[in-house]
Tab-separated table of C-alpha atoms and ligand atoms in Angstrom:
chain	number	residue	atom	x	y	z
A	434	UNK	CA	79.571	140.155	35.845
A	435	UNK	CA	82.283	142.769	36.278
A	436	UNK	CA	79.680	145.209	37.492
A	437	UNK	CA	78.381	142.650	39.889
A	438	UNK	CA	81.860	142.178	41.344
A	439	UNK	CA	82.240	145.919	41.676
A	440	UNK	CA	78.883	146.010	43.435
A	441	UNK	CA	79.949	143.252	45.836
A	442	UNK	CA	83.047	145.232	46.736
A	443	UNK	CA	81.146	148.458	47.219
A	444	UNK	CA	78.472	146.871	49.439
A	445	UNK	CA	81.064	145.167	51.611
A	446	UNK	CA	83.238	148.256	52.013
A	447	UNK	CA	80.225	150.434	52.841
A	448	UNK	CA	79.122	147.948	55.485
A	449	UNK	CA	82.654	147.978	56.909
A	450	UNK	CA	82.744	151.734	57.510
A	451	UNK	CA	79.963	151.554	60.108
A	452	UNK	CA	81.601	148.850	62.169
A	453	UNK	CA	82.945	149.736	65.593
A	454	UNK	CA	83.415	146.577	67.552
A	455	UNK	CA	85.200	143.276	67.274
A	456	UNK	CA	82.018	141.257	67.318
A	457	UNK	CA	80.477	143.209	64.452
A	458	UNK	CA	83.737	142.883	62.564
A	459	UNK	CA	83.680	139.094	62.872
A	460	UNK	CA	80.112	139.055	61.614
A	461	UNK	CA	81.130	141.230	58.667
A	462	UNK	CA	83.894	138.772	57.857
A	463	UNK	CA	81.469	135.844	57.780
A	464	UNK	CA	78.981	137.755	55.644
A	465	UNK	CA	81.433	139.257	53.169
A	466	UNK	CA	84.339	136.845	53.050
A	467	UNK	CA	82.828	133.643	54.450
A	468	UNK	CA	82.008	130.457	52.577
A	469	UNK	CA	78.539	131.583	51.508
A	470	UNK	CA	79.491	135.212	50.840
A	471	UNK	CA	78.721	136.888	47.495
A	472	UNK	CA	82.376	136.919	46.472
A	473	UNK	CA	82.736	133.185	47.196
A	474	UNK	CA	79.584	132.537	45.184
A	475	UNK	CA	81.201	134.448	42.340
A	476	UNK	CA	84.202	132.091	42.451
A	477	UNK	CA	81.884	129.092	42.473
A	478	UNK	CA	80.082	130.322	39.367
A	479	UNK	CA	83.305	130.710	37.341
A	480	UNK	CA	82.637	127.362	35.716
A	481	UNK	CA	79.585	128.691	33.883
A	482	UNK	CA	81.476	131.630	32.395
A	483	UNK	CA	82.771	131.502	28.870
A	484	UNK	CA	86.430	130.667	28.462
A	485	UNK	CA	87.389	134.092	27.036
A	486	UNK	CA	85.816	135.953	29.942
A	487	UNK	CA	86.980	133.599	32.666
A	488	UNK	CA	90.481	135.066	32.856
A	489	UNK	CA	89.491	138.639	33.530
A	490	UNK	CA	86.611	137.579	35.756
A	491	UNK	CA	88.845	135.373	37.832
A	492	UNK	CA	91.461	138.091	38.212
A	493	UNK	CA	88.881	140.711	39.117
A	494	UNK	CA	87.186	138.435	41.657
A	495	UNK	CA	90.582	137.809	43.193
A	496	UNK	CA	91.329	141.508	43.377
A	497	UNK	CA	87.974	142.113	45.058
A	498	UNK	CA	88.665	139.387	47.568
A	499	UNK	CA	92.140	140.752	48.301
A	500	UNK	CA	90.765	144.270	48.596
A	501	UNK	CA	88.167	143.092	51.117
A	502	UNK	CA	90.807	141.177	53.036
A	503	UNK	CA	93.055	144.249	53.111
A	504	UNK	CA	90.176	146.458	54.219
A	505	UNK	CA	89.405	143.994	56.996
A	506	UNK	CA	92.993	144.022	58.241
A	507	UNK	CA	93.109	147.777	58.144
A	508	UNK	CA	89.869	148.029	60.075
A	509	UNK	CA	91.081	145.557	62.635
A	510	UNK	CA	94.186	147.605	63.141
A	511	UNK	CA	92.203	150.828	63.413
A	512	UNK	CA	89.899	149.318	66.038
A	513	UNK	CA	92.886	148.129	68.013
A	514	UNK	CA	94.498	151.556	67.908
A	515	UNK	CA	91.223	153.178	68.943
A	516	UNK	CA	90.957	150.829	71.904
A	517	UNK	CA	94.454	151.806	73.036
A	518	UNK	CA	93.711	155.492	72.661
A	519	UNK	CA	90.516	155.027	74.615
A	520	UNK	CA	92.289	153.232	77.414
A	521	UNK	CA	94.989	155.912	77.524
A	522	UNK	CA	92.345	158.596	77.811
A	523	UNK	CA	90.230	156.791	80.353
A	524	UNK	CA	93.009	155.582	82.575
A	525	UNK	CA	95.069	158.713	82.466
A	526	UNK	CA	96.757	159.387	85.800
A	527	UNK	CA	97.012	162.924	86.983
A	528	UNK	CA	100.404	162.866	88.598
A	529	UNK	CA	99.909	166.354	89.953
A	530	UNK	CA	97.078	165.284	92.291
A	531	UNK	CA	98.121	165.061	95.940
A	532	UNK	CA	98.373	161.452	97.186
A	533	UNK	CA	96.420	159.794	99.948
A	534	UNK	CA	98.300	159.598	103.223
A	535	UNK	CA	98.631	155.910	104.092
A	536	UNK	CA	98.762	155.453	107.854
A	537	UNK	CA	101.940	153.609	108.719
A	538	UNK	CA	102.061	151.037	111.463
A	539	UNK	CA	104.836	151.188	114.018
A	540	UNK	CA	106.153	149.127	116.859
A	541	UNK	CA	104.776	149.639	120.331
A	542	UNK	CA	107.171	151.779	122.400
A	543	UNK	CA	107.758	148.944	124.862
A	544	UNK	CA	108.533	146.589	121.956
A	545	UNK	CA	111.060	149.093	120.625
A	546	UNK	CA	112.854	149.075	123.988
A	547	UNK	CA	112.599	145.297	124.179
A	548	UNK	CA	114.233	144.922	120.781
A	549	UNK	CA	117.036	147.252	121.747
A	550	UNK	CA	117.663	145.144	124.836
A	551	UNK	CA	117.763	142.020	122.607
A	552	UNK	CA	120.220	143.708	120.277
A	553	UNK	CA	122.609	144.709	123.051
A	554	UNK	CA	122.619	141.289	124.713
A	555	UNK	CA	122.818	139.484	121.377
A	556	UNK	CA	125.987	141.473	120.674
A	557	UNK	CA	127.349	140.237	123.974
A	558	UNK	CA	126.642	136.609	123.053
A	559	UNK	CA	123.372	136.002	124.920
A	560	UNK	CA	120.700	133.843	123.311
A	561	UNK	CA	116.967	134.304	123.714
A	562	UNK	CA	115.176	131.592	125.673
A	563	UNK	CA	111.376	131.592	125.699
A	564	UNK	CA	109.646	130.211	128.716
A	565	UNK	CA	105.981	129.543	129.537
A	566	UNK	CA	103.606	132.153	130.982
A	567	UNK	CA	101.496	129.688	132.945
A	568	UNK	CA	103.526	128.230	135.768
A	569	UNK	CA	103.327	126.133	138.880
A	570	UNK	CA	103.996	127.540	142.319
A	571	UNK	CA	106.995	125.220	142.405
A	572	UNK	CA	108.714	126.874	139.445
A	573	UNK	CA	107.505	130.412	140.086
A	574	UNK	CA	108.525	130.372	143.758
A	575	UNK	CA	109.769	127.211	145.461
A	576	UNK	CA	112.627	126.298	143.133
A	577	UNK	CA	113.689	129.949	143.221
A	578	UNK	CA	114.210	129.667	146.926
A	579	UNK	CA	110.912	131.152	148.058
A	580	UNK	CA	109.642	128.588	150.555
A	581	UNK	CA	105.856	128.422	151.152
A	582	UNK	CA	104.671	131.439	153.174
A	583	UNK	CA	107.927	133.310	152.570
A	584	UNK	CA	107.254	137.037	153.039
A	585	UNK	CA	108.851	137.907	149.662
A	586	UNK	CA	105.898	136.211	147.968
A	587	UNK	CA	103.715	139.031	149.158
A	588	UNK	CA	105.462	141.430	146.811
A	589	UNK	CA	104.261	139.298	143.930
A	590	UNK	CA	100.543	138.719	144.405
A	591	UNK	CA	99.498	136.078	141.941
A	592	UNK	CA	96.676	135.257	139.565
A	593	UNK	CA	95.790	131.612	140.123
A	594	UNK	CA	94.588	129.735	137.071
A	595	UNK	CA	92.701	126.852	138.690
A	596	UNK	CA	91.693	126.266	142.281
A	597	UNK	CA	92.493	122.593	142.193
A	598	UNK	CA	92.559	121.346	145.793
A	599	UNK	CA	94.531	118.276	144.712
A	600	UNK	CA	97.522	120.369	143.851
A	601	UNK	CA	98.016	121.267	147.522
A	602	UNK	CA	100.803	123.816	147.836
A	603	UNK	CA	101.670	123.642	144.145
A	604	UNK	CA	98.833	125.567	142.479
A	605	UNK	CA	98.933	126.777	138.881
A	606	UNK	CA	99.393	130.496	138.373
A	607	UNK	CA	100.329	133.106	135.797
A	608	UNK	CA	104.040	133.734	136.225
A	609	UNK	CA	104.706	136.809	138.334
A	610	UNK	CA	108.218	137.222	136.913
A	611	UNK	CA	110.427	135.693	134.216
A	612	UNK	CA	112.763	134.092	136.785
A	613	UNK	CA	111.135	130.592	136.656
A	614	UNK	CA	112.517	130.383	133.096
A	615	UNK	CA	115.981	130.142	134.726
A	616	UNK	CA	115.055	126.748	136.174
A	617	UNK	CA	113.504	125.513	132.911
A	618	UNK	CA	116.551	126.550	130.922
A	619	UNK	CA	119.064	125.013	133.336
A	620	UNK	CA	117.070	121.773	133.615
A	621	UNK	CA	116.836	121.488	129.845
A	622	UNK	CA	120.634	121.677	129.594
A	623	UNK	CA	121.415	119.418	132.540
A	624	UNK	CA	118.947	116.776	131.309
A	625	UNK	CA	121.242	116.231	128.345
A	626	UNK	CA	124.572	116.369	130.161
A	627	UNK	CA	123.986	115.910	133.908
A	628	UNK	CA	127.667	115.486	134.788
A	629	UNK	CA	129.077	118.231	132.656
A	630	UNK	CA	126.361	120.701	131.705
A	631	UNK	CA	127.353	123.477	129.272
A	632	UNK	CA	127.663	127.133	130.294
A	633	UNK	CA	124.522	129.259	130.067
A	634	UNK	CA	124.264	132.718	128.598
A	635	UNK	CA	120.641	133.611	127.922
A	636	UNK	CA	118.046	136.313	128.225
A	637	UNK	CA	114.444	135.369	128.904
A	638	UNK	CA	111.921	137.975	127.769
A	639	UNK	CA	108.191	137.778	128.232
A	640	UNK	CA	104.921	138.794	129.771
A	641	UNK	CA	104.357	138.629	133.513
A	642	UNK	CA	101.177	138.996	135.540
A	643	UNK	CA	100.481	140.301	139.010
A	644	UNK	CA	97.321	140.806	140.968
A	645	UNK	CA	97.939	144.512	141.386
A	646	UNK	CA	95.787	147.464	142.117
A	647	UNK	CA	96.254	149.146	138.735
A	648	UNK	CA	97.646	152.659	139.133
A	649	UNK	CA	99.957	155.070	137.351
A	650	UNK	CA	102.894	152.901	138.438
A	651	UNK	CA	101.509	149.356	138.503
A	652	UNK	CA	99.841	147.295	135.816
A	653	UNK	CA	98.581	143.730	136.199
A	654	UNK	CA	100.390	142.766	132.987
A	655	UNK	CA	103.910	143.832	132.016
A	656	UNK	CA	107.061	142.608	130.294
A	657	UNK	CA	110.303	141.567	131.893
A	658	UNK	CA	113.666	140.616	130.521
A	659	UNK	CA	115.528	138.151	132.685
A	660	UNK	CA	119.178	137.311	132.179
A	661	UNK	CA	121.176	134.311	133.279
A	662	UNK	CA	124.853	133.434	132.956
A	663	UNK	CA	126.166	130.226	134.508
A	664	UNK	CA	129.620	128.742	134.140
A	665	UNK	CA	132.862	128.038	135.902
A	666	UNK	CA	134.531	130.930	137.733
A	667	UNK	CA	131.819	133.504	137.075
A	668	UNK	CA	132.156	136.246	139.675
A	669	UNK	CA	130.425	139.401	140.801
A	670	UNK	CA	132.917	141.342	138.645
A	671	UNK	CA	131.505	139.595	135.574
A	672	UNK	CA	128.043	140.705	136.635
A	673	UNK	CA	129.161	144.289	137.120
A	674	UNK	CA	131.142	144.347	133.886
A	675	UNK	CA	128.335	142.865	131.799
A	676	UNK	CA	125.603	145.070	133.225
A	677	UNK	CA	127.545	148.336	133.145
A	678	UNK	CA	128.482	147.536	129.556
A	679	UNK	CA	124.809	146.906	128.840
A	680	UNK	CA	123.963	150.325	130.335
A	681	UNK	CA	126.558	152.059	128.163
A	682	UNK	CA	125.431	150.315	124.985
A	683	UNK	CA	121.797	150.980	125.751
A	684	UNK	CA	121.859	154.504	127.157
A	685	UNK	CA	125.103	156.015	125.857
A	686	UNK	CA	128.830	155.523	126.259
A	687	UNK	CA	129.176	158.145	128.965
A	688	UNK	CA	126.428	156.858	131.234
A	689	UNK	CA	127.698	155.928	134.687
A	690	UNK	CA	126.124	153.141	136.706
A	691	UNK	CA	126.213	152.051	140.332
A	692	UNK	CA	125.204	148.995	142.309
A	693	UNK	CA	123.326	149.085	145.616
A	694	UNK	CA	122.907	146.093	147.912
A	695	UNK	CA	119.431	144.617	147.837
A	696	UNK	CA	117.647	141.345	148.516
A	697	UNK	CA	116.054	138.663	146.337
A	698	UNK	CA	115.528	135.070	147.514
A	699	UNK	CA	117.088	133.595	144.350
A	700	UNK	CA	120.346	135.577	144.392
A	701	UNK	CA	123.065	135.991	146.997
A	702	UNK	CA	124.448	138.577	147.168
A	703	UNK	CA	121.782	140.692	145.484
A	704	UNK	CA	121.923	144.206	144.125
A	705	UNK	CA	120.031	146.824	142.230
A	706	UNK	CA	121.651	148.767	139.441
A	707	UNK	CA	121.098	152.485	138.956
A	708	UNK	CA	122.239	154.509	136.000
A	709	UNK	CA	123.034	158.150	135.987
A	710	UNK	CA	119.827	160.020	135.114
A	711	UNK	CA	119.899	160.436	131.322
A	712	UNK	CA	117.472	163.312	131.475
A	713	UNK	CA	119.425	165.659	133.739
A	714	UNK	CA	122.862	164.056	133.436
A	715	UNK	CA	122.941	163.455	137.180
A	716	UNK	CA	122.239	167.026	138.230
A	717	UNK	CA	118.836	166.100	139.655
A	718	UNK	CA	115.376	166.459	138.107
A	719	UNK	CA	111.775	165.443	138.576
A	720	UNK	CA	112.213	162.050	136.889
A	721	UNK	CA	115.108	160.938	139.111
A	722	UNK	CA	113.420	162.601	142.054
A	723	UNK	CA	116.452	164.850	142.411
A	724	UNK	CA	118.749	161.937	143.227
A	725	UNK	CA	120.602	161.991	139.905
A	726	UNK	CA	120.115	158.198	139.573
A	727	UNK	CA	117.518	155.917	137.989
A	728	UNK	CA	116.985	152.350	139.122
A	729	UNK	CA	116.774	150.063	136.105
A	730	UNK	CA	117.276	146.469	137.200
A	731	UNK	CA	117.685	143.889	139.948
A	732	UNK	CA	120.535	141.406	139.890
A	733	UNK	CA	122.772	139.141	141.872
A	734	UNK	CA	124.826	135.959	142.015
A	735	UNK	CA	122.604	132.934	141.485
A	736	UNK	CA	121.821	131.363	144.866
A	737	UNK	CA	123.433	127.919	145.333
A	738	UNK	CA	119.981	126.403	145.971
A	739	UNK	CA	118.752	127.734	142.623
A	740	UNK	CA	121.800	126.367	140.813
A	741	UNK	CA	121.276	122.922	142.276
A	742	UNK	CA	117.540	123.065	141.555
A	743	UNK	CA	118.569	123.626	137.950
A	744	UNK	CA	120.946	120.646	138.095
A	745	UNK	CA	124.172	122.647	138.261
A	746	UNK	CA	126.513	121.658	141.085
A	747	UNK	CA	127.052	124.855	143.115
A	748	UNK	CA	130.483	123.567	144.130
A	749	UNK	CA	131.636	123.669	140.514
A	750	UNK	CA	129.451	126.326	138.927
A	751	UNK	CA	128.558	129.914	139.714
A	752	UNK	CA	126.452	132.424	137.861
A	753	UNK	CA	124.726	135.752	137.840
A	754	UNK	CA	121.173	136.749	137.020
A	755	UNK	CA	119.307	139.966	136.456
A	756	UNK	CA	115.810	141.165	135.693
A	757	UNK	CA	114.458	144.397	134.246
A	758	UNK	CA	111.185	145.917	133.077
A	759	UNK	CA	111.141	147.321	129.530
A	760	UNK	CA	108.012	149.363	130.276
A	761	UNK	CA	109.748	151.058	133.164
A	762	UNK	CA	112.801	151.821	131.038
A	763	UNK	CA	110.531	153.160	128.286
A	764	UNK	CA	108.732	155.365	130.800
A	765	UNK	CA	112.011	156.813	132.010
A	766	UNK	CA	113.297	157.389	128.499
A	767	UNK	CA	110.222	159.130	127.188
A	768	UNK	CA	109.097	160.752	130.375
A	769	UNK	CA	105.831	158.797	130.387
A	770	UNK	CA	104.093	159.320	133.673
A	771	UNK	CA	101.376	156.691	133.572
A	772	UNK	CA	102.034	152.998	132.863
A	773	UNK	CA	98.385	152.476	131.901
A	774	UNK	CA	99.068	154.141	128.533
A	775	UNK	CA	100.897	150.988	127.440
A	776	UNK	CA	97.704	148.956	127.342
A	777	UNK	CA	95.172	151.684	126.589
A	778	UNK	CA	95.625	151.402	122.791
A	779	UNK	CA	95.132	155.115	122.433
A	780	UNK	CA	96.443	156.153	119.008
A	781	UNK	CA	97.287	159.625	120.266
A	782	UNK	CA	99.800	157.996	122.596
A	783	UNK	CA	101.091	155.271	120.262
A	784	UNK	CA	101.602	157.604	117.311
A	785	UNK	CA	104.222	159.534	119.227
A	786	UNK	CA	106.785	156.727	118.976
B	1769	DAH	N1	112.319	138.521	139.491
B	1769	DAH	C1	112.534	139.837	140.039
B	1769	DAH	C2	111.232	140.595	140.098
B	1769	DAH	O1	110.337	140.284	139.371
B	1769	DAH	C3	113.532	140.586	139.217
B	1769	DAH	C4	114.898	140.048	139.347
B	1769	DAH	C5	115.767	140.555	140.310
B	1769	DAH	C6	115.341	139.019	138.554
B	1769	DAH	C7	117.011	140.077	140.492
B	1769	DAH	C8	116.637	138.510	138.708
B	1769	DAH	C9	117.446	139.061	139.682
B	1769	DAH	O2	117.091	137.521	137.960
B	1769	DAH	O3	118.709	138.550	139.841
B	1769	DAH	O4	111.120	141.505	140.851
């Protein structure tokens, strides 16, 4: 019997040495330590052993069982360690290899300018007001003091959305400028407080569309940023102060600006603002066409008709408005000579910003 136990132990341990995987190990456990294993059979047969021998047999069988159990645990541990070593070998990272260059996205140059404009006006207390891109003739022109057939309309050839004869002289079109947002914004505020509407201080950014012959200078789609301030006692000095401050914050503290008289139907008086050429410092260069000045926006005091179309009593309220083109400003800043680059999606162009 003692020999038999020794044999059981030997067989089991020999079988264990060849095992390399978890599955095989579980099988080994069933075969050599399970309910119908040889060692368990040995325990079961203890009853038929003489009393004198039972003690030593029992102890030996126990030792064999414990030895097998210990060998199993050891093997388990060894397999686990081997698996870790294997993984460490296999998944080793060579930190000396050069990395892959991940192409980084960036903001479109016109968006970068747009965001700078937002930042400057936000600092001055202006809020952003978003207005629709599809408009009616009424909002795009009539309420802004362009009567039907007014010659100023010809500067803004339109894309009409639907040729609906029923709409008469109020067809639907893609907005040609952001100015109609002025009326929407004012009407929204006066709808709530018709007798005492609150002051307005907003910028209105967005896409505009014109039926243009596309060239180096004109695109049929472009961005504008409109501005509107309405309140009591707003004067032309406020306009000049705000816009020259904008120019300094945007282009540099030393940049001079000047205002030239101009004409827009929705402002009276109207002006255009130039800034000192930031490329040549005013000495004259190709970009400023040797004038030393760059035109960057149109502006003026809101026309009384426009104020009352927005619901603001022109006897009690005044305001100023302005409009600028971020693409144009971007072109001046970066010396870009063709506006068509903005929509060409050419990586060689976009990657430069
Ligand atoms: N709407 C004008 C345009 O598209 C730009 C403009 C000029 C807007 C003067 C204004 C302004 O608000 O006061 O050409």
